[in-house]
Amino acid sequence: MSRENRIDYVEFASADPAASRAFFEAVFGWSFVDYGEDYTAFDDGRLQGGFFRGQPQRAEAGAPLLVLYADLLAPVEAAVRAAGGQVVRPVFSFPGGSRFQFVEPGGNELAVWSERDPA
């Protein structure tokens, strides 16, 4: 697949880039490279990006919502909570699957979806 005209890198403002790094390492297994105290770059195995020190915005305020995929939601939701994330929208079904939304310790809201129905 060509990189042309595709999302190639994504950056998030984070109130605490180190806390964001620790969270995503623990819950999702992303790898990171720090570039000083105010920036950490990640690689999730398919997409690269980074967290810079700044004020994050929530989806309800109009920020884009990044949605991750998991075969099973329950273990990911438990890991999110155990790593200090806050579930802000519990698992709900929609045509095609189900998902939940959470805020990570740096303040960013993301979601995790699955094609499976959690019931």
PDB file of C-alpha atoms in Angstrom:
ATOM      1  CA  MET A   1       0.000   0.000   0.000  1.00  0.00           C
ATOM      2  CA  SER A   2       1.312   3.421  -0.929  1.00  0.00           C
ATOM      3  CA  ARG A   3       1.888   6.029   1.784  1.00  0.00           C
ATOM      4  CA  GLU A   4       0.671   8.704  -0.613  1.00  0.00           C
ATOM      5  CA  ASN A   5      -2.404  10.527   0.731  1.00  0.00           C
ATOM      6  CA  ARG A   6      -2.648   8.304   3.833  1.00  0.00           C
ATOM      7  CA  ILE A   7      -2.474   9.268   7.500  1.00  0.00           C
ATOM      8  CA  ASP A   8       1.229   8.834   8.213  1.00  0.00           C
ATOM      9  CA  TYR A   9       1.759  10.239  11.720  1.00  0.00           C
ATOM     10  CA  VAL A  10      -0.505  11.497  14.483  1.00  0.00           C
ATOM     11  CA  GLU A  11       0.345  13.799  17.381  1.00  0.00           C
ATOM     12  CA  PHE A  12      -1.502  14.302  20.643  1.00  0.00           C
ATOM     13  CA  ALA A  13      -1.256  17.128  23.156  1.00  0.00           C
ATOM     14  CA  SER A  14      -0.720  15.604  26.605  1.00  0.00           C
ATOM     15  CA  ALA A  15      -0.729  17.261  30.010  1.00  0.00           C
ATOM     16  CA  ASP A  16       1.899  14.652  30.993  1.00  0.00           C
ATOM     17  CA  PRO A  17       3.728  12.933  28.106  1.00  0.00           C
ATOM     18  CA  ALA A  18       5.534  10.553  30.485  1.00  0.00           C
ATOM     19  CA  ALA A  19       2.203   9.413  31.971  1.00  0.00           C
ATOM     20  CA  SER A  20       0.761   8.949  28.471  1.00  0.00           C
ATOM     21  CA  ARG A  21       3.811   6.873  27.531  1.00  0.00           C
ATOM     22  CA  ALA A  22       3.549   4.645  30.620  1.00  0.00           C
ATOM     23  CA  PHE A  23      -0.175   4.111  30.008  1.00  0.00           C
ATOM     24  CA  PHE A  24       0.103   3.117  26.345  1.00  0.00           C
ATOM     25  CA  GLU A  25       3.116   0.895  27.019  1.00  0.00           C
ATOM     26  CA  ALA A  26       1.235  -0.930  29.790  1.00  0.00           C
ATOM     27  CA  VAL A  27      -2.166  -1.267  28.122  1.00  0.00           C
ATOM     28  CA  PHE A  28      -1.383  -1.581  24.415  1.00  0.00           C
ATOM     29  CA  GLY A  29       2.306  -2.520  24.272  1.00  0.00           C
ATOM     30  CA  TRP A  30       3.340   0.452  22.142  1.00  0.00           C
ATOM     31  CA  SER A  31       7.066   1.234  21.886  1.00  0.00           C
ATOM     32  CA  PHE A  32       8.400   4.741  22.560  1.00  0.00           C
ATOM     33  CA  VAL A  33      11.413   6.985  22.023  1.00  0.00           C
ATOM     34  CA  ASP A  34      11.727  10.105  24.192  1.00  0.00           C
ATOM     35  CA  TYR A  35      12.926  13.401  22.744  1.00  0.00           C
ATOM     36  CA  GLY A  36      13.371  15.421  25.911  1.00  0.00           C
ATOM     37  CA  GLU A  37      10.787  15.842  28.663  1.00  0.00           C
ATOM     38  CA  ASP A  38       8.165  17.408  26.426  1.00  0.00           C
ATOM     39  CA  TYR A  39       7.927  14.908  23.547  1.00  0.00           C
ATOM     40  CA  THR A  40       7.727  11.147  23.230  1.00  0.00           C
ATOM     41  CA  ALA A  41       7.238   9.332  19.926  1.00  0.00           C
ATOM     42  CA  PHE A  42       5.323   6.057  19.675  1.00  0.00           C
ATOM     43  CA  ASP A  43       5.043   3.137  17.317  1.00  0.00           C
ATOM     44  CA  ASP A  44       2.016   0.877  17.688  1.00  0.00           C
ATOM     45  CA  GLY A  45       3.285  -1.576  15.090  1.00  0.00           C
ATOM     46  CA  ARG A  46       1.330   0.009  12.252  1.00  0.00           C
ATOM     47  CA  LEU A  47       1.117   3.750  12.907  1.00  0.00           C
ATOM     48  CA  GLN A  48       3.615   6.155  14.393  1.00  0.00           C
ATOM     49  CA  GLY A  49       3.004   9.366  16.265  1.00  0.00           C
ATOM     50  CA  GLY A  50       3.856  11.283  19.380  1.00  0.00           C
ATOM     51  CA  PHE A  51       2.733  13.032  22.542  1.00  0.00           C
ATOM     52  CA  PHE A  52       3.826  16.634  23.090  1.00  0.00           C
ATOM     53  CA  ARG A  53       3.315  18.646  26.264  1.00  0.00           C
ATOM     54  CA  GLY A  54       0.142  20.665  25.840  1.00  0.00           C
ATOM     55  CA  GLN A  55      -3.517  20.870  26.759  1.00  0.00           C
ATOM     56  CA  PRO A  56      -5.476  17.944  25.278  1.00  0.00           C
ATOM     57  CA  GLN A  57      -9.043  18.333  24.048  1.00  0.00           C
ATOM     58  CA  ARG A  58     -11.828  15.813  24.465  1.00  0.00           C
ATOM     59  CA  ALA A  59     -14.021  14.418  21.688  1.00  0.00           C
ATOM     60  CA  GLU A  60     -17.089  16.057  23.222  1.00  0.00           C
ATOM     61  CA  ALA A  61     -15.360  19.411  22.643  1.00  0.00           C
ATOM     62  CA  GLY A  62     -14.842  18.619  18.973  1.00  0.00           C
ATOM     63  CA  ALA A  63     -11.434  16.916  19.029  1.00  0.00           C
ATOM     64  CA  PRO A  64     -11.034  13.931  16.699  1.00  0.00           C
ATOM     65  CA  LEU A  65     -11.662  10.569  18.351  1.00  0.00           C
ATOM     66  CA  LEU A  66      -8.976   7.984  17.662  1.00  0.00           C
ATOM     67  CA  VAL A  67     -10.478   4.492  17.756  1.00  0.00           C
ATOM     68  CA  LEU A  68      -8.365   1.394  18.449  1.00  0.00           C
ATOM     69  CA  TYR A  69      -9.394  -2.200  17.729  1.00  0.00           C
ATOM     70  CA  ALA A  70      -9.489  -5.220  20.053  1.00  0.00           C
ATOM     71  CA  ASP A  71     -10.942  -8.688  19.531  1.00  0.00           C
ATOM     72  CA  LEU A  72     -12.327  -8.625  23.094  1.00  0.00           C
ATOM     73  CA  LEU A  73     -13.270  -5.424  24.912  1.00  0.00           C
ATOM     74  CA  ALA A  74     -13.466  -6.643  28.526  1.00  0.00           C
ATOM     75  CA  PRO A  75      -9.735  -7.369  29.011  1.00  0.00           C
ATOM     76  CA  VAL A  76      -8.775  -4.070  27.385  1.00  0.00           C
ATOM     77  CA  GLU A  77     -11.258  -2.129  29.509  1.00  0.00           C
ATOM     78  CA  ALA A  78      -9.842  -3.796  32.647  1.00  0.00           C
ATOM     79  CA  ALA A  79      -6.282  -2.933  31.563  1.00  0.00           C
ATOM     80  CA  VAL A  80      -7.299   0.687  30.868  1.00  0.00           C
ATOM     81  CA  ARG A  81      -8.702   1.011  34.386  1.00  0.00           C
ATOM     82  CA  ALA A  82      -5.717  -0.779  35.993  1.00  0.00           C
ATOM     83  CA  ALA A  83      -3.269   1.583  34.246  1.00  0.00           C
ATOM     84  CA  GLY A  84      -5.052   4.722  35.476  1.00  0.00           C
ATOM     85  CA  GLY A  85      -7.382   5.381  32.549  1.00  0.00           C
ATOM     86  CA  GLN A  86     -10.941   6.578  33.154  1.00  0.00           C
ATOM     87  CA  VAL A  87     -13.793   5.000  31.206  1.00  0.00           C
ATOM     88  CA  VAL A  88     -16.016   7.915  30.184  1.00  0.00           C
ATOM     89  CA  ARG A  89     -18.475   5.951  28.061  1.00  0.00           C
ATOM     90  CA  PRO A  90     -19.071   2.318  29.034  1.00  0.00           C
ATOM     91  CA  VAL A  91     -19.345  -0.414  26.418  1.00  0.00           C
ATOM     92  CA  PHE A  92     -22.252   0.130  24.060  1.00  0.00           C
ATOM     93  CA  SER A  93     -23.393  -1.665  20.923  1.00  0.00           C
ATOM     94  CA  PHE A  94     -23.810  -0.155  17.486  1.00  0.00           C
ATOM     95  CA  PRO A  95     -24.478  -1.711  14.081  1.00  0.00           C
ATOM     96  CA  GLY A  96     -21.342  -3.716  13.347  1.00  0.00           C
ATOM     97  CA  GLY A  97     -19.914  -4.027  16.849  1.00  0.00           C
ATOM     98  CA  SER A  98     -19.430  -2.414  20.220  1.00  0.00           C
ATOM     99  CA  ARG A  99     -17.017   0.005  21.866  1.00  0.00           C
ATOM    100  CA  PHE A 100     -16.102   2.011  24.944  1.00  0.00           C
ATOM    101  CA  GLN A 101     -14.390   5.386  25.347  1.00  0.00           C
ATOM    102  CA  PHE A 102     -11.717   6.326  27.877  1.00  0.00           C
ATOM    103  CA  VAL A 103      -9.440   9.168  28.907  1.00  0.00           C
ATOM    104  CA  GLU A 104      -5.774   8.289  29.422  1.00  0.00           C
ATOM    105  CA  PRO A 105      -3.677   9.909  32.202  1.00  0.00           C
ATOM    106  CA  GLY A 106      -2.391  12.639  29.855  1.00  0.00           C
ATOM    107  CA  GLY A 107      -5.971  13.764  29.174  1.00  0.00           C
ATOM    108  CA  ASN A 108      -6.703  12.349  25.706  1.00  0.00           C
ATOM    109  CA  GLU A 109      -9.990  10.626  24.950  1.00  0.00           C
ATOM    110  CA  LEU A 110      -9.823   7.516  22.775  1.00  0.00           C
ATOM    111  CA  ALA A 111     -12.088   4.553  22.070  1.00  0.00           C
ATOM    112  CA  VAL A 112     -11.676   0.821  21.597  1.00  0.00           C
ATOM    113  CA  TRP A 113     -14.050  -1.099  19.360  1.00  0.00           C
ATOM    114  CA  SER A 114     -14.692  -4.736  18.535  1.00  0.00           C
ATOM    115  CA  GLU A 115     -16.755  -6.522  15.932  1.00  0.00           C
ATOM    116  CA  ARG A 116     -18.005  -8.800  18.706  1.00  0.00           C
ATOM    117  CA  ASP A 117     -21.054  -8.093  20.822  1.00  0.00           C
ATOM    118  CA  PRO A 118     -19.995  -8.049  24.516  1.00  0.00           C
ATOM    119  CA  ALA A 119     -23.248  -9.707  25.669  1.00  0.00           C
TER     120      ALA A 119
END
